Amino acid sequence: MVNPERFLADLHKLRSFGASGVGNGVVRPAYSEADLAARDWLSEQMAAAGLEVQMDATGNLFGVTEKPSLLLGSHSDSQPEGGWLDGALGVIAALEVARASREADGPPVSVVSFQDEEGRFGVTTGSAVWTGHLEQTVADALTDHTGVSLASARAGLADRVTGPVDARRFTGFIEMHIEQGPTLDTSGGKIGVVTDIVGIRDMRVTFDGQQNHAGTTPMHLRRDAFQALAAFSTGLSDRLRNIVTPQTVWTIGHVSLHPNASSIVPGRVVFSMQWRDAQTDRLARMETVIRTLADEIAEAHGLTVRFGPVLGLDPVEMDATLRARLEDAAEREAPGAWRAMPSGALHDATNVASLMPVAMVFVPSIGGISHAFEEDTTEQDLVCGLRVLARAAAQR
Ligand code: GLV
Ligand code: MN
Ligand code: MN
């Protein structure tokens, strides 16, 4: 039997690592001091639950049972300004289910907290390396927005690393997560059983112009990187209109303007260009539009444009058998109050799906807010999700 009090207490304890002091928010980016302290604490909890603690070279943390076992979990790193449940919920729910299953002599359940799901360095970096989608040597060369490489960040893992963790020991993976959107909250639903996860593409773009004096440079002679970005952003919404669906999204979320001073015409801007959709071919068509428009804007503004590597994940469907287990559990724990639904957020489950059967279960996000300090879910909904996960994991 899962213990809701123990589960909620652990969830709050994990929040204390990197607590932002604003609401329940956390600042726990991958490989930060808070992230490593949280991983150390998680390791202790795994060991106390009778699991064998293992960490691979990327920093993915596993608590494993005897083979074979089901794997449950998510990630414990956060966005630069993150909520307390994104990732953390799936890890702590996994810990509670594994612990309760051992106490009750139930089926073996292993636990994982993947590293850098939130993309400080890439897109779901830790699970991408673990599943072989990304070579460690390639990942090592990735840099964050301040220029720090993953290689130097993971040097901080020091002697925590035990070695590779063989995926063949796991029979399947279930990730519990908050929905991070408004669907369950606005419909009064308690549980979402995920049908598929959208695909994502993410690319760094640079416009190089000419840095110059903001008082003396006539407007028609400027090669202003900010003006180019503004025109690009506006133009993109227009150009994409005919190829996107209401579910398609695109975001310029990180902008670094150089030198970012009031009296200087900016000479360079580096920005993140991210787009998501359920269809791989639409993602490709969007990429063509993005590159073509950036080229055109650069030319019109007298700039040059550079594109970084395109990182991404393709859309995936969830495994029918594991999904049916979750649906059956949802109907028992929340009769009539669950729905099958796609995930618009990306998850480690996407990478893991290439190695084993994978499924996901969602609980509501209050106000549909996530990737923000305000992110929250009622305790009743958190516990309902835990019970669904436990019930699904207990089915042999
Ligand atoms: C995951 O955090 C995402 O960006 O969808
Ligand atoms: Mn997450
Ligand atoms: Mn997230």
Tab-separated table of C-alpha atoms and ligand atoms in Angstrom:
chain	number	residue	atom	x	y	z
A	1	MET	CA	0.000	0.000	0.000
A	2	VAL	CA	1.403	3.373	-0.937
A	3	ASN	CA	1.687	5.857	1.911
A	4	PRO	CA	0.336	9.286	0.827
A	5	GLU	CA	1.789	11.143	3.838
A	6	ARG	CA	5.280	9.751	3.226
A	7	PHE	CA	4.960	10.552	-0.489
A	8	LEU	CA	3.875	14.167	0.139
A	9	ALA	CA	6.564	14.674	2.782
A	10	ASP	CA	9.245	13.468	0.340
A	11	LEU	CA	7.871	15.693	-2.403
A	12	HIS	CA	8.173	18.714	-0.112
A	13	LYS	CA	11.653	17.651	0.982
A	14	LEU	CA	12.797	17.513	-2.651
A	15	ARG	CA	11.370	21.030	-3.123
A	16	SER	CA	13.703	22.306	-0.408
A	17	PHE	CA	16.696	21.712	-2.717
A	18	GLY	CA	16.850	24.946	-4.680
A	19	ALA	CA	13.632	26.383	-3.194
A	20	SER	CA	13.183	29.792	-4.829
A	21	GLY	CA	11.451	31.416	-1.888
A	22	VAL	CA	8.654	32.471	-4.244
A	23	GLY	CA	5.624	30.251	-3.699
A	24	ASN	CA	6.583	26.612	-4.146
A	25	GLY	CA	9.042	27.386	-6.952
A	26	VAL	CA	12.459	25.824	-7.412
A	27	VAL	CA	15.717	26.805	-9.118
A	28	ARG	CA	17.493	23.478	-9.633
A	29	PRO	CA	19.095	23.402	-13.069
A	30	ALA	CA	20.966	20.280	-14.133
A	31	TYR	CA	24.379	19.842	-12.416
A	32	SER	CA	23.849	22.873	-10.148
A	33	GLU	CA	24.755	22.563	-6.476
A	34	ALA	CA	21.052	22.190	-5.643
A	35	ASP	CA	20.623	19.479	-8.291
A	36	LEU	CA	23.559	17.459	-6.976
A	37	ALA	CA	22.387	17.869	-3.369
A	38	ALA	CA	18.930	16.672	-4.419
A	39	ARG	CA	20.484	13.658	-6.184
A	40	ASP	CA	22.494	12.837	-3.053
A	41	TRP	CA	19.328	12.965	-0.958
A	42	LEU	CA	17.452	10.842	-3.521
A	43	SER	CA	20.272	8.298	-3.457
A	44	GLU	CA	19.852	7.997	0.324
A	45	GLN	CA	16.108	7.470	-0.039
A	46	MET	CA	16.625	4.834	-2.723
A	47	ALA	CA	19.124	2.968	-0.585
A	48	ALA	CA	16.827	3.165	2.442
A	49	ALA	CA	14.072	1.665	0.275
A	50	GLY	CA	16.301	-1.320	-0.456
A	51	LEU	CA	17.228	-0.251	-3.984
A	52	GLU	CA	20.746	-0.440	-5.370
A	53	VAL	CA	21.919	3.076	-6.249
A	54	GLN	CA	23.600	3.545	-9.630
A	55	MET	CA	24.573	6.685	-11.528
A	56	ASP	CA	25.815	6.746	-15.112
A	57	ALA	CA	28.420	9.156	-16.471
A	58	THR	CA	25.779	11.666	-17.592
A	59	GLY	CA	24.317	11.859	-14.084
A	60	ASN	CA	21.164	9.791	-14.603
A	61	LEU	CA	20.387	8.357	-11.168
A	62	PHE	CA	18.835	4.895	-10.832
A	63	GLY	CA	17.635	2.883	-7.846
A	64	VAL	CA	17.395	-0.662	-9.145
A	65	THR	CA	15.935	-3.928	-7.893
A	66	GLU	CA	16.714	-7.431	-8.993
A	67	LYS	CA	16.154	-8.107	-12.722
A	68	PRO	CA	13.818	-7.939	-14.489
A	69	SER	CA	11.761	-5.011	-13.201
A	70	LEU	CA	9.480	-2.224	-14.317
A	71	LEU	CA	11.134	1.214	-14.328
A	72	LEU	CA	9.269	4.256	-12.984
A	73	GLY	CA	10.495	7.835	-12.748
A	74	SER	CA	11.091	11.160	-14.443
A	75	HIS	CA	13.653	13.940	-13.798
A	76	SER	CA	14.648	16.072	-10.795
A	77	ASP	CA	16.424	18.972	-12.532
A	78	SER	CA	14.333	22.105	-13.082
A	79	GLN	CA	13.982	25.006	-15.482
A	80	PRO	CA	15.936	28.175	-14.524
A	81	GLU	CA	12.632	29.261	-12.918
A	82	GLY	CA	10.740	26.047	-12.337
A	83	GLY	CA	7.809	24.597	-10.488
A	84	TRP	CA	8.134	22.088	-7.658
A	85	LEU	CA	6.331	19.235	-9.443
A	86	ASP	CA	7.699	19.179	-12.993
A	87	GLY	CA	9.725	15.957	-13.001
A	88	ALA	CA	9.927	15.799	-9.200
A	89	LEU	CA	6.442	14.308	-8.983
A	90	GLY	CA	7.310	11.371	-11.235
A	91	VAL	CA	10.513	10.649	-9.320
A	92	ILE	CA	8.962	10.779	-5.847
A	93	ALA	CA	5.876	8.823	-6.924
A	94	ALA	CA	8.234	6.186	-8.354
A	95	LEU	CA	10.171	6.068	-5.079
A	96	GLU	CA	6.975	5.603	-3.068
A	97	VAL	CA	5.619	2.878	-5.371
A	98	ALA	CA	8.971	1.028	-5.340
A	99	ARG	CA	9.200	1.292	-1.546
A	100	ALA	CA	5.596	0.185	-0.994
A	101	SER	CA	5.981	-2.687	-3.427
A	102	ARG	CA	9.049	-3.965	-1.550
A	103	GLU	CA	7.251	-3.649	1.772
A	104	ALA	CA	4.336	-5.681	0.426
A	105	ASP	CA	6.488	-8.257	-1.401
A	106	GLY	CA	4.982	-6.972	-4.651
A	107	PRO	CA	6.571	-6.986	-8.099
A	108	PRO	CA	10.047	-5.403	-8.366
A	109	VAL	CA	10.009	-1.726	-9.274
A	110	SER	CA	13.113	0.342	-10.114
A	111	VAL	CA	13.344	4.137	-10.016
A	112	VAL	CA	15.089	6.727	-12.193
A	113	SER	CA	15.746	10.440	-12.102
A	114	PHE	CA	17.090	11.427	-15.514
A	115	GLN	CA	19.550	14.323	-15.843
A	116	ASP	CA	18.973	17.600	-17.720
A	117	GLU	CA	15.493	16.813	-18.980
A	118	GLU	CA	14.891	20.558	-18.939
A	119	GLY	CA	17.504	21.169	-21.588
A	120	ARG	CA	20.201	23.289	-19.995
A	121	PHE	CA	22.463	21.687	-22.591
A	122	GLY	CA	20.211	19.963	-25.101
A	123	VAL	CA	16.762	18.415	-25.288
A	124	THR	CA	16.162	15.759	-22.589
A	125	THR	CA	19.937	15.326	-22.552
A	126	GLY	CA	20.325	12.601	-19.907
A	127	SER	CA	17.747	10.192	-21.289
A	128	ALA	CA	18.929	10.955	-24.839
A	129	VAL	CA	22.420	9.739	-23.922
A	130	TRP	CA	21.182	6.776	-21.870
A	131	THR	CA	19.037	5.518	-24.757
A	132	GLY	CA	21.758	6.009	-27.371
A	133	HIS	CA	20.091	8.887	-29.239
A	134	LEU	CA	22.997	11.151	-28.372
A	135	GLU	CA	26.656	10.125	-28.071
A	136	GLN	CA	28.238	11.209	-24.791
A	137	THR	CA	31.111	12.787	-26.715
A	138	VAL	CA	28.671	14.849	-28.799
A	139	ALA	CA	26.696	15.800	-25.679
A	140	ASP	CA	29.903	16.835	-23.929
A	141	ALA	CA	30.486	19.553	-26.531
A	142	LEU	CA	27.027	21.100	-25.998
A	143	THR	CA	27.075	24.427	-24.160
A	144	ASP	CA	24.500	26.242	-22.055
A	145	HIS	CA	23.496	29.861	-22.685
A	146	THR	CA	26.501	31.102	-20.719
A	147	GLY	CA	29.015	29.006	-22.650
A	148	VAL	CA	29.599	26.298	-20.011
A	149	SER	CA	30.061	22.874	-21.646
A	150	LEU	CA	28.292	19.742	-20.493
A	151	ALA	CA	31.693	18.082	-20.154
A	152	SER	CA	32.757	20.581	-17.515
A	153	ALA	CA	29.368	20.553	-15.766
A	154	ARG	CA	29.345	16.784	-15.403
A	155	ALA	CA	32.845	16.811	-13.978
A	156	GLY	CA	31.032	17.933	-10.809
A	157	LEU	CA	29.429	14.489	-10.520
A	158	ALA	CA	32.831	13.284	-9.287
A	159	ASP	CA	32.762	9.917	-7.528
A	160	ARG	CA	28.983	9.608	-7.576
A	161	VAL	CA	29.255	7.837	-10.950
A	162	THR	CA	29.090	4.037	-10.721
A	163	GLY	CA	29.005	3.224	-14.458
A	164	PRO	CA	26.580	2.392	-17.276
A	165	VAL	CA	23.107	1.098	-16.410
A	166	ASP	CA	21.904	-1.652	-18.763
A	167	ALA	CA	18.415	-0.842	-20.086
A	168	ARG	CA	17.752	-4.529	-20.787
A	169	ARG	CA	17.126	-5.115	-17.100
A	170	PHE	CA	13.858	-3.131	-17.377
A	171	THR	CA	10.609	-4.506	-18.847
A	172	GLY	CA	8.927	-1.134	-19.397
A	173	PHE	CA	8.833	2.479	-18.225
A	174	ILE	CA	5.959	4.507	-16.761
A	175	GLU	CA	6.399	8.232	-16.161
A	176	MET	CA	3.940	10.104	-13.975
A	177	HIS	CA	3.890	13.868	-14.557
A	178	ILE	CA	1.801	16.973	-14.115
A	179	GLU	CA	-0.100	17.856	-17.275
A	180	GLN	CA	1.501	21.328	-17.517
A	181	GLY	CA	-1.458	22.570	-19.574
A	182	PRO	CA	-5.122	23.485	-19.034
A	183	THR	CA	-6.999	20.423	-20.355
A	184	LEU	CA	-7.627	18.494	-17.122
A	185	ASP	CA	-8.036	21.595	-14.977
A	186	THR	CA	-10.659	23.185	-17.191
A	187	SER	CA	-12.585	19.943	-17.771
A	188	GLY	CA	-12.600	18.817	-14.143
A	189	GLY	CA	-10.616	15.700	-15.074
A	190	LYS	CA	-8.459	14.006	-12.433
A	191	ILE	CA	-6.222	11.783	-14.553
A	192	GLY	CA	-4.860	11.917	-18.085
A	193	VAL	CA	-3.571	8.750	-19.731
A	194	VAL	CA	-1.189	9.831	-22.457
A	195	THR	CA	-1.757	8.616	-26.020
A	196	ASP	CA	1.308	10.192	-27.652
A	197	ILE	CA	3.962	12.843	-27.091
A	198	VAL	CA	4.533	15.629	-29.613
A	199	GLY	CA	7.830	16.151	-31.404
A	200	ILE	CA	10.158	19.082	-30.884
A	201	ARG	CA	12.934	20.906	-32.713
A	202	ASP	CA	15.262	23.404	-31.080
A	203	MET	CA	17.982	25.455	-32.787
A	204	ARG	CA	20.179	28.401	-31.824
A	205	VAL	CA	20.142	31.237	-34.377
A	206	THR	CA	22.574	34.159	-34.603
A	207	PHE	CA	22.165	37.432	-36.513
A	208	ASP	CA	25.457	39.315	-36.938
A	209	GLY	CA	25.169	42.993	-37.886
A	210	GLN	CA	27.246	46.026	-37.001
A	211	GLN	CA	27.565	47.399	-33.485
A	212	ASN	CA	27.495	51.205	-33.669
A	213	HIS	CA	26.694	54.503	-31.915
A	214	ALA	CA	22.983	54.916	-31.158
A	215	GLY	CA	23.105	58.707	-31.521
A	216	THR	CA	25.075	59.173	-34.705
A	217	THR	CA	24.141	56.221	-36.890
A	218	PRO	CA	21.309	57.188	-39.288
A	219	MET	CA	18.423	54.748	-39.271
A	220	HIS	CA	18.889	53.761	-42.911
A	221	LEU	CA	22.552	52.830	-42.329
A	222	ARG	CA	21.968	50.616	-39.334
A	223	ARG	CA	22.605	46.875	-39.360
A	224	ASP	CA	20.671	46.350	-36.140
A	225	ALA	CA	20.422	42.780	-34.835
A	226	PHE	CA	17.437	43.538	-32.607
A	227	GLN	CA	15.426	45.063	-35.450
A	228	ALA	CA	16.141	41.944	-37.467
A	229	LEU	CA	14.938	39.669	-34.667
A	230	ALA	CA	11.771	41.725	-34.213
A	231	ALA	CA	11.023	41.511	-37.937
A	232	PHE	CA	11.804	37.784	-37.937
A	233	SER	CA	9.461	37.058	-35.035
A	234	THR	CA	6.570	38.990	-36.556
A	235	GLY	CA	7.182	37.558	-40.015
A	236	LEU	CA	7.316	34.008	-38.713
A	237	SER	CA	3.767	34.031	-37.345
A	238	ASP	CA	2.596	35.178	-40.746
A	239	ARG	CA	4.625	32.669	-42.783
A	240	LEU	CA	3.674	29.703	-40.610
A	241	ARG	CA	-0.048	30.447	-40.693
A	242	ASN	CA	-0.848	28.140	-43.591
A	243	ILE	CA	1.075	25.075	-42.461
A	244	VAL	CA	0.347	24.861	-38.731
A	245	THR	CA	-2.597	23.479	-36.730
A	246	PRO	CA	-4.084	24.994	-33.554
A	247	GLN	CA	-1.887	22.546	-31.603
A	248	THR	CA	1.378	23.608	-33.266
A	249	VAL	CA	3.548	25.918	-31.135
A	250	TRP	CA	6.767	27.872	-31.627
A	251	THR	CA	8.775	29.904	-29.132
A	252	ILE	CA	11.690	32.329	-29.031
A	253	GLY	CA	12.386	31.902	-25.320
A	254	HIS	CA	16.013	32.895	-24.860
A	255	VAL	CA	17.491	36.034	-26.386
A	256	SER	CA	21.011	37.275	-25.877
A	257	LEU	CA	21.511	40.736	-27.342
A	258	HIS	CA	25.027	42.116	-27.700
A	259	PRO	CA	26.178	44.274	-26.087
A	260	ASN	CA	22.721	45.018	-24.593
A	261	ALA	CA	23.264	48.707	-23.858
A	262	SER	CA	20.890	51.666	-24.294
A	263	SER	CA	23.219	53.756	-26.431
A	264	ILE	CA	24.574	51.100	-28.724
A	265	VAL	CA	22.949	49.789	-31.901
A	266	PRO	CA	23.099	46.049	-31.162
A	267	GLY	CA	25.523	44.218	-33.420
A	268	ARG	CA	24.591	40.654	-32.597
A	269	VAL	CA	21.700	38.612	-31.276
A	270	VAL	CA	21.707	34.931	-30.425
A	271	PHE	CA	18.305	33.392	-29.786
A	272	SER	CA	16.630	30.040	-29.246
A	273	MET	CA	14.139	28.959	-31.898
A	274	GLN	CA	11.942	26.098	-30.763
A	275	TRP	CA	8.938	24.513	-32.469
A	276	ARG	CA	6.684	21.564	-31.610
A	277	ASP	CA	4.083	19.507	-33.440
A	278	ALA	CA	2.665	15.987	-33.522
A	279	GLN	CA	3.770	15.401	-37.161
A	280	THR	CA	7.401	14.924	-38.174
A	281	ASP	CA	6.783	16.219	-41.702
A	282	ARG	CA	5.213	19.408	-40.380
A	283	LEU	CA	8.239	19.946	-38.144
A	284	ALA	CA	10.406	19.676	-41.266
A	285	ARG	CA	8.273	22.117	-43.250
A	286	MET	CA	8.428	24.578	-40.364
A	287	GLU	CA	12.215	24.291	-40.367
A	288	THR	CA	12.324	25.238	-44.034
A	289	VAL	CA	10.137	28.288	-43.378
A	290	ILE	CA	12.284	29.317	-40.396
A	291	ARG	CA	15.571	29.058	-42.299
A	292	THR	CA	14.231	30.775	-45.417
A	293	LEU	CA	12.744	33.664	-43.478
A	294	ALA	CA	15.892	34.135	-41.378
A	295	ASP	CA	17.961	34.272	-44.590
A	296	GLU	CA	15.587	36.834	-46.110
A	297	ILE	CA	15.520	39.002	-42.987
A	298	ALA	CA	19.304	38.910	-42.709
A	299	GLU	CA	19.651	40.032	-46.286
A	300	ALA	CA	17.071	42.825	-45.928
A	301	HIS	CA	18.800	44.163	-42.794
A	302	GLY	CA	22.362	43.822	-44.031
A	303	LEU	CA	23.231	41.056	-41.570
A	304	THR	CA	24.498	37.511	-41.752
A	305	VAL	CA	22.733	34.593	-40.142
A	306	ARG	CA	24.164	31.432	-38.567
A	307	PHE	CA	22.227	28.354	-37.532
A	308	GLY	CA	23.335	25.975	-34.764
A	309	PRO	CA	22.606	22.239	-34.811
A	310	VAL	CA	18.940	21.239	-34.807
A	311	LEU	CA	18.249	19.253	-31.647
A	312	GLY	CA	15.002	17.427	-31.275
A	313	LEU	CA	12.794	14.480	-30.594
A	314	ASP	CA	10.287	12.883	-32.944
A	315	PRO	CA	6.669	12.345	-31.886
A	316	VAL	CA	5.995	8.943	-30.266
A	317	GLU	CA	2.975	6.831	-29.389
A	318	MET	CA	2.592	5.197	-25.993
A	319	ASP	CA	2.580	1.407	-25.647
A	320	ALA	CA	-0.955	-0.013	-25.905
A	321	THR	CA	-0.562	-2.615	-23.152
A	322	LEU	CA	0.925	-0.306	-20.524
A	323	ARG	CA	-1.570	2.352	-21.507
A	324	ALA	CA	-4.445	-0.081	-20.967
A	325	ARG	CA	-3.064	-0.838	-17.489
A	326	LEU	CA	-3.122	2.870	-16.684
A	327	GLU	CA	-6.611	3.297	-18.115
A	328	ASP	CA	-7.913	0.423	-16.048
A	329	ALA	CA	-6.244	1.860	-12.923
A	330	ALA	CA	-7.602	5.343	-13.716
A	331	GLU	CA	-11.158	4.023	-14.046
A	332	ARG	CA	-10.867	2.389	-10.628
A	333	GLU	CA	-9.297	5.359	-8.842
A	334	ALA	CA	-11.159	8.147	-10.660
A	335	PRO	CA	-14.256	6.587	-12.238
A	336	GLY	CA	-15.463	8.695	-15.164
A	337	ALA	CA	-12.952	11.445	-14.356
A	338	TRP	CA	-10.036	10.452	-16.555
A	339	ARG	CA	-9.329	10.952	-20.231
A	340	ALA	CA	-6.924	9.784	-22.901
A	341	MET	CA	-4.915	12.770	-24.127
A	342	PRO	CA	-1.754	13.758	-26.003
A	343	SER	CA	1.215	15.400	-24.301
A	344	GLY	CA	2.204	18.798	-25.668
A	345	ALA	CA	5.208	18.885	-23.311
A	346	LEU	CA	8.169	16.677	-24.040
A	347	HIS	CA	9.351	13.992	-21.664
A	348	ASP	CA	12.146	11.483	-21.096
A	349	ALA	CA	9.541	8.848	-22.015
A	350	THR	CA	10.060	9.793	-25.676
A	351	ASN	CA	13.678	8.637	-25.638
A	352	VAL	CA	12.974	5.560	-23.523
A	353	ALA	CA	10.221	4.472	-25.965
A	354	SER	CA	12.872	3.310	-28.418
A	355	LEU	CA	14.141	0.716	-25.919
A	356	MET	CA	11.051	-0.644	-24.150
A	357	PRO	CA	7.274	-0.227	-23.799
A	358	VAL	CA	6.501	3.191	-22.342
A	359	ALA	CA	3.415	4.937	-20.944
A	360	MET	CA	2.612	8.152	-19.087
A	361	VAL	CA	0.000	9.340	-16.617
A	362	PHE	CA	-0.916	12.997	-15.941
A	363	VAL	CA	-2.497	14.797	-13.009
A	364	PRO	CA	-4.008	18.311	-13.375
A	365	SER	CA	-1.979	21.520	-13.232
A	366	ILE	CA	-3.870	24.293	-11.434
A	367	GLY	CA	-4.622	27.047	-13.946
A	368	GLY	CA	-2.634	25.068	-16.524
A	369	ILE	CA	0.553	26.806	-15.312
A	370	SER	CA	4.002	25.190	-15.431
A	371	HIS	CA	7.639	26.212	-16.043
A	372	ALA	CA	6.842	28.971	-13.531
A	373	PHE	CA	7.081	29.309	-9.758
A	374	GLU	CA	3.254	29.286	-9.545
A	375	GLU	CA	3.005	25.666	-10.789
A	376	ASP	CA	0.841	23.563	-8.440
A	377	THR	CA	-1.565	20.621	-8.096
A	378	THR	CA	-3.935	19.817	-5.220
A	379	GLU	CA	-2.769	17.164	-2.743
A	380	GLN	CA	-5.881	15.155	-3.511
A	381	ASP	CA	-4.969	15.042	-7.216
A	382	LEU	CA	-1.324	14.205	-6.476
A	383	VAL	CA	-2.380	11.257	-4.326
A	384	CYS	CA	-4.967	10.085	-6.875
A	385	GLY	CA	-2.201	9.986	-9.498
A	386	LEU	CA	0.070	8.080	-7.119
A	387	ARG	CA	-2.619	5.447	-6.585
A	388	VAL	CA	-3.165	5.070	-10.344
A	389	LEU	CA	0.564	4.602	-10.861
A	390	ALA	CA	0.806	2.074	-8.028
A	391	ARG	CA	-2.159	0.092	-9.313
A	392	ALA	CA	-0.753	-0.025	-12.847
A	393	ALA	CA	2.694	-1.033	-11.581
A	394	ALA	CA	1.247	-3.811	-9.438
A	395	GLN	CA	-0.325	-5.591	-12.428
A	396	ARG	CA	1.922	-8.425	-13.434
B	1	GLV	C1	9.796	19.908	-20.961
B	1	GLV	O1	10.115	20.415	-19.951
B	1	GLV	C2	9.343	20.634	-22.076
B	1	GLV	O2	9.974	21.647	-22.415
B	1	GLV	O3	8.310	20.250	-22.653
B	2	MN	MN	9.134	17.502	-16.880
B	3	MN	MN	9.763	20.865	-17.773
